[in-house]
Tab-separated table of C-alpha atoms in Angstrom:
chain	number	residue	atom	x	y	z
L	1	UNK	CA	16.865	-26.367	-21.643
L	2	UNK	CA	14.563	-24.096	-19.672
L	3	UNK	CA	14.934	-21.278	-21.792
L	4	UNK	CA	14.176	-23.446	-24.891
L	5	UNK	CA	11.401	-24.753	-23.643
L	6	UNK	CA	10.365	-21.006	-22.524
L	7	UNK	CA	10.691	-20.276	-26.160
L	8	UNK	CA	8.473	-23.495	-27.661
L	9	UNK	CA	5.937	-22.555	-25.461
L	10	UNK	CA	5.958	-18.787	-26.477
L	11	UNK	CA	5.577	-20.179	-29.977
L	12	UNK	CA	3.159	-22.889	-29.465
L	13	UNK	CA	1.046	-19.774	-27.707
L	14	UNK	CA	1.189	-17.973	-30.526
L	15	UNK	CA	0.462	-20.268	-33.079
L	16	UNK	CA	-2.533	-21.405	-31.396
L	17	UNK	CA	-4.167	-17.709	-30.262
L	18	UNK	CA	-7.397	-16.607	-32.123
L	19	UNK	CA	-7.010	-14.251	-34.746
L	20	UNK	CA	-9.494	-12.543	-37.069
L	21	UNK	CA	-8.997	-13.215	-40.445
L	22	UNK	CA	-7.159	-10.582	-41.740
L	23	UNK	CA	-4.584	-10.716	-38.761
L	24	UNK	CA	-3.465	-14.281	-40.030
L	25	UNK	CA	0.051	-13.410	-40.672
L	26	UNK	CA	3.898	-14.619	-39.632
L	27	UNK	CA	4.208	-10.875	-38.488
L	28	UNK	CA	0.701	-11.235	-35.769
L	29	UNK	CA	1.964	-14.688	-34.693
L	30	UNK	CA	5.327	-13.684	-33.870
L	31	UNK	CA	4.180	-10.100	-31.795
L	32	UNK	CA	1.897	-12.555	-30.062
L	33	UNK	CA	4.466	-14.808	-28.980
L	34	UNK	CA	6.775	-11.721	-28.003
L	35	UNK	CA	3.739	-10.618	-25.794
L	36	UNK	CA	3.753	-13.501	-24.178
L	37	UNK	CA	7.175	-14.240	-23.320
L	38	UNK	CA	7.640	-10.532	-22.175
L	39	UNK	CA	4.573	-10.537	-19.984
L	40	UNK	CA	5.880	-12.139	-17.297
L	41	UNK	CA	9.278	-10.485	-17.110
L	42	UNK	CA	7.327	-6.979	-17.267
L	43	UNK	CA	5.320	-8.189	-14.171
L	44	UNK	CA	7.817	-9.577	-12.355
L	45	UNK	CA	10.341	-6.184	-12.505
L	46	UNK	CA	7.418	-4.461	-11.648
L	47	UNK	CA	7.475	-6.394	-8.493
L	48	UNK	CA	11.140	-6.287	-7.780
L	49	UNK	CA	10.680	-2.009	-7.931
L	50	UNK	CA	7.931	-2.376	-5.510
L	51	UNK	CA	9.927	-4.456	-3.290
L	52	UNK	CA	13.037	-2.524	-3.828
L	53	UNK	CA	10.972	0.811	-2.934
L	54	UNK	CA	9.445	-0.917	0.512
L	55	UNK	CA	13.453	-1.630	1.611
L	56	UNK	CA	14.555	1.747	1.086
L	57	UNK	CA	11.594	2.779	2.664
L	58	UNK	CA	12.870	5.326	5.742
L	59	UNK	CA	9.858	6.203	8.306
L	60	UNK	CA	8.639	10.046	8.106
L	61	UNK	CA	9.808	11.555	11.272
L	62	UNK	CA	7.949	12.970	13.652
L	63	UNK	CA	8.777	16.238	15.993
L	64	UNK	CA	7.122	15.124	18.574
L	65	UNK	CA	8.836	13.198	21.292
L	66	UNK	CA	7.480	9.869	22.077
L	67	UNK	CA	4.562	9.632	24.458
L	68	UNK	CA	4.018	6.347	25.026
L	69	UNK	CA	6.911	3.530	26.124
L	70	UNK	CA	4.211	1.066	25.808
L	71	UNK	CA	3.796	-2.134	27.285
L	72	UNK	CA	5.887	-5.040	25.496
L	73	UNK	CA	5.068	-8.253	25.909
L	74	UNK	CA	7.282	-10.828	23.764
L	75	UNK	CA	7.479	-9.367	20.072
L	76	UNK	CA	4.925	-6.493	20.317
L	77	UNK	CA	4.067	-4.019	22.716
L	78	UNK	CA	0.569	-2.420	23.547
L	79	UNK	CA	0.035	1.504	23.317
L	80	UNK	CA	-3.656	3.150	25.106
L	81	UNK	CA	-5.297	6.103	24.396
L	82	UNK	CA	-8.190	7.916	25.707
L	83	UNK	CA	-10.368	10.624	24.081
L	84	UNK	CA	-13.896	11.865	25.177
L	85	UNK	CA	-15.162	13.217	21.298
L	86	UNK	CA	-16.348	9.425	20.224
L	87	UNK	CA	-13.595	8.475	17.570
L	88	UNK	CA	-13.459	5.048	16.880
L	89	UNK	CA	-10.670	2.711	15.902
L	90	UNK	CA	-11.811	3.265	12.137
L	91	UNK	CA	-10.290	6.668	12.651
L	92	UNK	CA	-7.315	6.262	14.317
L	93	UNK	CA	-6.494	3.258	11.083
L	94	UNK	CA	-7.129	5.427	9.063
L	95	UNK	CA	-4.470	7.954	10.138
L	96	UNK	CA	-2.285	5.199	10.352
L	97	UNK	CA	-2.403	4.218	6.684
L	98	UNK	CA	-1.621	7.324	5.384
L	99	UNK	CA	1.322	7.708	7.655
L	100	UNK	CA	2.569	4.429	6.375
L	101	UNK	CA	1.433	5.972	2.522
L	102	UNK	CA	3.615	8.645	3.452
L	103	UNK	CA	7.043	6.697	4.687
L	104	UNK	CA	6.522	3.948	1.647
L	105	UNK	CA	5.461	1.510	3.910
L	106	UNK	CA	3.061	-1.734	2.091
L	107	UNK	CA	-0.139	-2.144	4.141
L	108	UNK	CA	-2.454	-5.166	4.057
L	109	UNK	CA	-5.953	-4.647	5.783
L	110	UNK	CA	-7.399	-7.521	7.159
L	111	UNK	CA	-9.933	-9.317	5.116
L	112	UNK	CA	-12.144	-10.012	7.817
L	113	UNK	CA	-11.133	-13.868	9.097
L	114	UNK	CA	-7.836	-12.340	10.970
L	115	UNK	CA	-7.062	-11.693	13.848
L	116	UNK	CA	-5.401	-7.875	12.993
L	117	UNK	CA	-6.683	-5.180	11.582
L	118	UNK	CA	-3.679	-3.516	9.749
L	119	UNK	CA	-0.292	-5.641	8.516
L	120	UNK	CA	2.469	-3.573	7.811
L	121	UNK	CA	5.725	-4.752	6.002
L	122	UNK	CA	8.674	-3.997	6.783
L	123	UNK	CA	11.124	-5.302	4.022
L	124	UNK	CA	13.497	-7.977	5.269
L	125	UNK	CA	13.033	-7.268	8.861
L	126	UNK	CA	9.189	-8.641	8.959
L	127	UNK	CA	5.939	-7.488	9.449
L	128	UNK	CA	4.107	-5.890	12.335
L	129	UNK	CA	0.450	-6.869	12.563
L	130	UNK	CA	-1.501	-4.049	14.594
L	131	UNK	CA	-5.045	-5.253	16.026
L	132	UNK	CA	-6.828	-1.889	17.534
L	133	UNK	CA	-9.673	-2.624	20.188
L	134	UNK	CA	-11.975	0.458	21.366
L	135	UNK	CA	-13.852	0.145	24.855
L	136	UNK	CA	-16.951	2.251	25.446
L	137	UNK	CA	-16.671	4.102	28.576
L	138	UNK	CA	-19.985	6.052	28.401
L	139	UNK	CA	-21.648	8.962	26.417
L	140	UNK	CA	-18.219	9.724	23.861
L	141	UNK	CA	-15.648	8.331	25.961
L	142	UNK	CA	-13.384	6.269	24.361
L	143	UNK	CA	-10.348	4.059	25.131
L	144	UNK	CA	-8.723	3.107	22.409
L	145	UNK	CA	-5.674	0.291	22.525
L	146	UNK	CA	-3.112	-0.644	20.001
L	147	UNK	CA	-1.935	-3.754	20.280
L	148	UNK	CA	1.436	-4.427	17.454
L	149	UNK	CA	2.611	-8.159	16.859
L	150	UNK	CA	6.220	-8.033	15.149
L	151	UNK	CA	6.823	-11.041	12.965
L	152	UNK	CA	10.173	-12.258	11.229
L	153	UNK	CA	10.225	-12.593	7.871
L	154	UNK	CA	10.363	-15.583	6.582
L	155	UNK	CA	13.718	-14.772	4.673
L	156	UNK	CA	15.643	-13.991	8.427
L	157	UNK	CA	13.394	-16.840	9.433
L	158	UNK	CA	15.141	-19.306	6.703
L	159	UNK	CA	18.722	-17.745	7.264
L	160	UNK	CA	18.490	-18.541	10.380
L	161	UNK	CA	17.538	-22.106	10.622
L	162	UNK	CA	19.260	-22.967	7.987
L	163	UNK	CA	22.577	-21.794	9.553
L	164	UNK	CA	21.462	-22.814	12.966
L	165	UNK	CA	20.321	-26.915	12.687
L	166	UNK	CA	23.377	-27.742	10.645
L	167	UNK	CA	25.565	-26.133	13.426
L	168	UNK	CA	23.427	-28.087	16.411
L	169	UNK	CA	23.954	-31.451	14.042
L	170	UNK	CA	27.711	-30.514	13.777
L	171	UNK	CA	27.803	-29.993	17.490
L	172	UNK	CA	25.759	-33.347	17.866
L	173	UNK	CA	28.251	-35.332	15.732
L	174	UNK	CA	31.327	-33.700	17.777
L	175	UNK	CA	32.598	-31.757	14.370
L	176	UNK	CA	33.606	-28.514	16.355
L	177	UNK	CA	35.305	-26.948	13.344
L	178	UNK	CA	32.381	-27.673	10.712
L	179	UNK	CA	30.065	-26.470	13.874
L	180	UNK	CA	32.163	-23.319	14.085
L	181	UNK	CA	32.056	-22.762	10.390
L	182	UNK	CA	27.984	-22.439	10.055
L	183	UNK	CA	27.709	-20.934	13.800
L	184	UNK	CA	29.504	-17.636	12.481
L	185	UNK	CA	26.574	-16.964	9.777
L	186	UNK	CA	24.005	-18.318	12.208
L	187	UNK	CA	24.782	-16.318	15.048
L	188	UNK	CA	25.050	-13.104	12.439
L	189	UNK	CA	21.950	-13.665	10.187
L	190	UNK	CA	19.977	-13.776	13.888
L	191	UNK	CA	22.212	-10.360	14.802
L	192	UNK	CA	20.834	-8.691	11.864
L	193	UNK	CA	17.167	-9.863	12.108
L	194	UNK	CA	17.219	-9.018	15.503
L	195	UNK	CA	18.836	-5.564	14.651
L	196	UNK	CA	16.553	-4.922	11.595
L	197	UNK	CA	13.413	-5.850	13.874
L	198	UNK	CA	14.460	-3.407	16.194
L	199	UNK	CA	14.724	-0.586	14.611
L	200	UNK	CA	11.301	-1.347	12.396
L	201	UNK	CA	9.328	-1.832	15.930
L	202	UNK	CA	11.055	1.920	16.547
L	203	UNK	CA	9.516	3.328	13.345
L	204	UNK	CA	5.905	1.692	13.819
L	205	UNK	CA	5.686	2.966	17.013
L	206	UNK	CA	5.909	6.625	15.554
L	207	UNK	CA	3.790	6.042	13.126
L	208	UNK	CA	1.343	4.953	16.198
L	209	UNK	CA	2.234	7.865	18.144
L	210	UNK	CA	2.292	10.545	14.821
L	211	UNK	CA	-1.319	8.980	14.289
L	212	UNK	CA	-2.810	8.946	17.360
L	213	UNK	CA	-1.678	12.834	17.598
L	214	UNK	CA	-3.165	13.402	14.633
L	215	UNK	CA	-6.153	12.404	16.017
L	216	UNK	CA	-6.061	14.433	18.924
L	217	UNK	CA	-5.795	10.905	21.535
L	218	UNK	CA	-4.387	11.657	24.389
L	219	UNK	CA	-1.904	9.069	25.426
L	220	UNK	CA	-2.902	7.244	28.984
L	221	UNK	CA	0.548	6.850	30.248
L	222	UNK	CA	3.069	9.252	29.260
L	223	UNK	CA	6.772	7.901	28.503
L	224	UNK	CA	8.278	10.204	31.460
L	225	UNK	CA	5.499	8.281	33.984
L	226	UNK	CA	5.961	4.689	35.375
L	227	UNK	CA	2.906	3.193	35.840
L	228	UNK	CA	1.651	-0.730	36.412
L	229	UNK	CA	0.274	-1.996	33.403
L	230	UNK	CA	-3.489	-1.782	32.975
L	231	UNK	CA	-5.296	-4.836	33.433
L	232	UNK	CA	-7.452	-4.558	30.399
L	233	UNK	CA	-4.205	-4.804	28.260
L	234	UNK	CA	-4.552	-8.312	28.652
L	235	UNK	CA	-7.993	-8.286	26.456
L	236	UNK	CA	-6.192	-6.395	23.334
C-alpha cells in the first residue's frame, strides 16, 4: 500500500507538471514522474554515504605526546593555553576544523544563539560541543581555554532507555526473569556508549592538542605536572 501510493503520487506529479508545448508527450510525463520518485532515494543514499564515511571516520594521529590531561568535569574536560603573539580563539577554530576536515570528522559552527562555538560528531558515540573563551592579559597576551561538552547520541541515548525502564518495571512488578532478559542489552548498549564515548573524547582531545600546536600555544599545565585547577576554569 505505501509503495502504491508512492507510485500514484509520482504519477499524479507528473501529470500535473508544466510543460511547454512541444514537451506534451507520454514519453515527458513519464521521465517526470521517474524524476520524482528517484529524487528522494538519490538524496537519501547520499546521506547514508555521508553518514557511513563519519563512522569509519579514524582521528589523524598526532606525534606529539599529549600535553595537556585537562581538567574534566562530568562529560567534558577543559584544556588552557597561553601565548603572548595576540591570536585569538578565531585562530585556534580554525586549526581545529581542518584537523577535523582532515580525520572525516562533520563539524557544525554555531549559528550565533548557542552556547558553543564548534559541534563535532562523532558517529554513534555523540557529539562533543567545544566553546573556546580568550582572556586579555595585556598588550598580546593571551589565555586561551577550551572548554569540550561530550553528548550521547540520541541513538545510545534510545538504546538505553529503552532497555533500561522496561527492566526497572520488570523489577517493579517482581518478574526477575523478564527483568533479567532486557537488563543484559541494557547494561551492554550503556557498555558500548560508554566505550564509544571514551575513546571519541580521546580523539578530540588530539585534535585540541594537534591544533593548539599548530598554533604555536603553549599548553599552561603540562600532562607530566599536577597542578590545582585554575580558578578561572570555572568561567569557560
Amino acid at each position: 500500500l505505501p509503495l502504491a501510493l508512492t507510485l500514484a503520487m509520482c504519477v499524479k506529479g507528473g501529470l500535473g507538471a508544466k510543460l511547454a508545448p512541444r514537451f506534451e508527450r507520454p514519453k515527458a510525463r513519464a521521465v517526470i514522474a521517474l524524476l520524482i520518485y528517484l529524487g528522494p532515494l538519490l538524496r537519501g543514499w547520499t546521506r547514508v554515504k555521508w553518514r557511513l564515511k563519519a563512522l569509519s571516520a579514524v582521528a589523524r594521529q598526532s606525534g606529539d605526546p599529549v600535553q595537556q590531561r585537562g581538567h574534566w568535569r562530568r562529560l567534558g574536560f577543559v584544556l588552557s593555553y597561553w601565548n603572548e603573539t595576540g591570536t585569538e580563539k578565531e585562530v585556534l577554530l580554525d586549526a581545529l576544523m581542518r584537523g577535523c576536515g582532515a580525520a572525516n570528522y562533520p563539524v557544525a559552527m554555531d549559528a550565533g544563539w548557542e552556547d558553543w562555538d564548534l559541534e563535532i560528531a562523532g558517529g554513534p558515540a555523540g557529539v562533543a560541543r567545544i566553546l573556546i573563551v580568550g582572556e586579555n592579559h595585556g598588550a598580546d597576551k593571551r589565555l586561551l581555554r577550551v572548554r569540550t561538552a561530550l553528548r550521547l547520541s540520541l541513538c545510545a541515548r534510545i538504546a538505553v532507555i529503552g532497555f533500561g525502564l522496561p527492566t526497572v518495571a520488570c523489577l517493579i512488578g517482581g518478574w526477575l526473569s523478564a527483568a533479567a532478559v532486557f537488563a543484559i542489552p541494557a547494561v551492554a548498549s550503556a557498555g558500548l556508549a560508554a566505550w564509544q564515548l571514551s575513546r571519541f573524547a580521546r580523539r578530540v582531545h588530539a585534535l585540541v592538542e594537534a591544533a593548539a600546536h599548530e598554533c604555536a600555544l603553549v599548553p599552561v599545565e603540562p600532562a607530566g605536572r599536577r597542578s590545582a585547577p585554575l580558578g578561572a576554569a570555572r568561567v569557560v
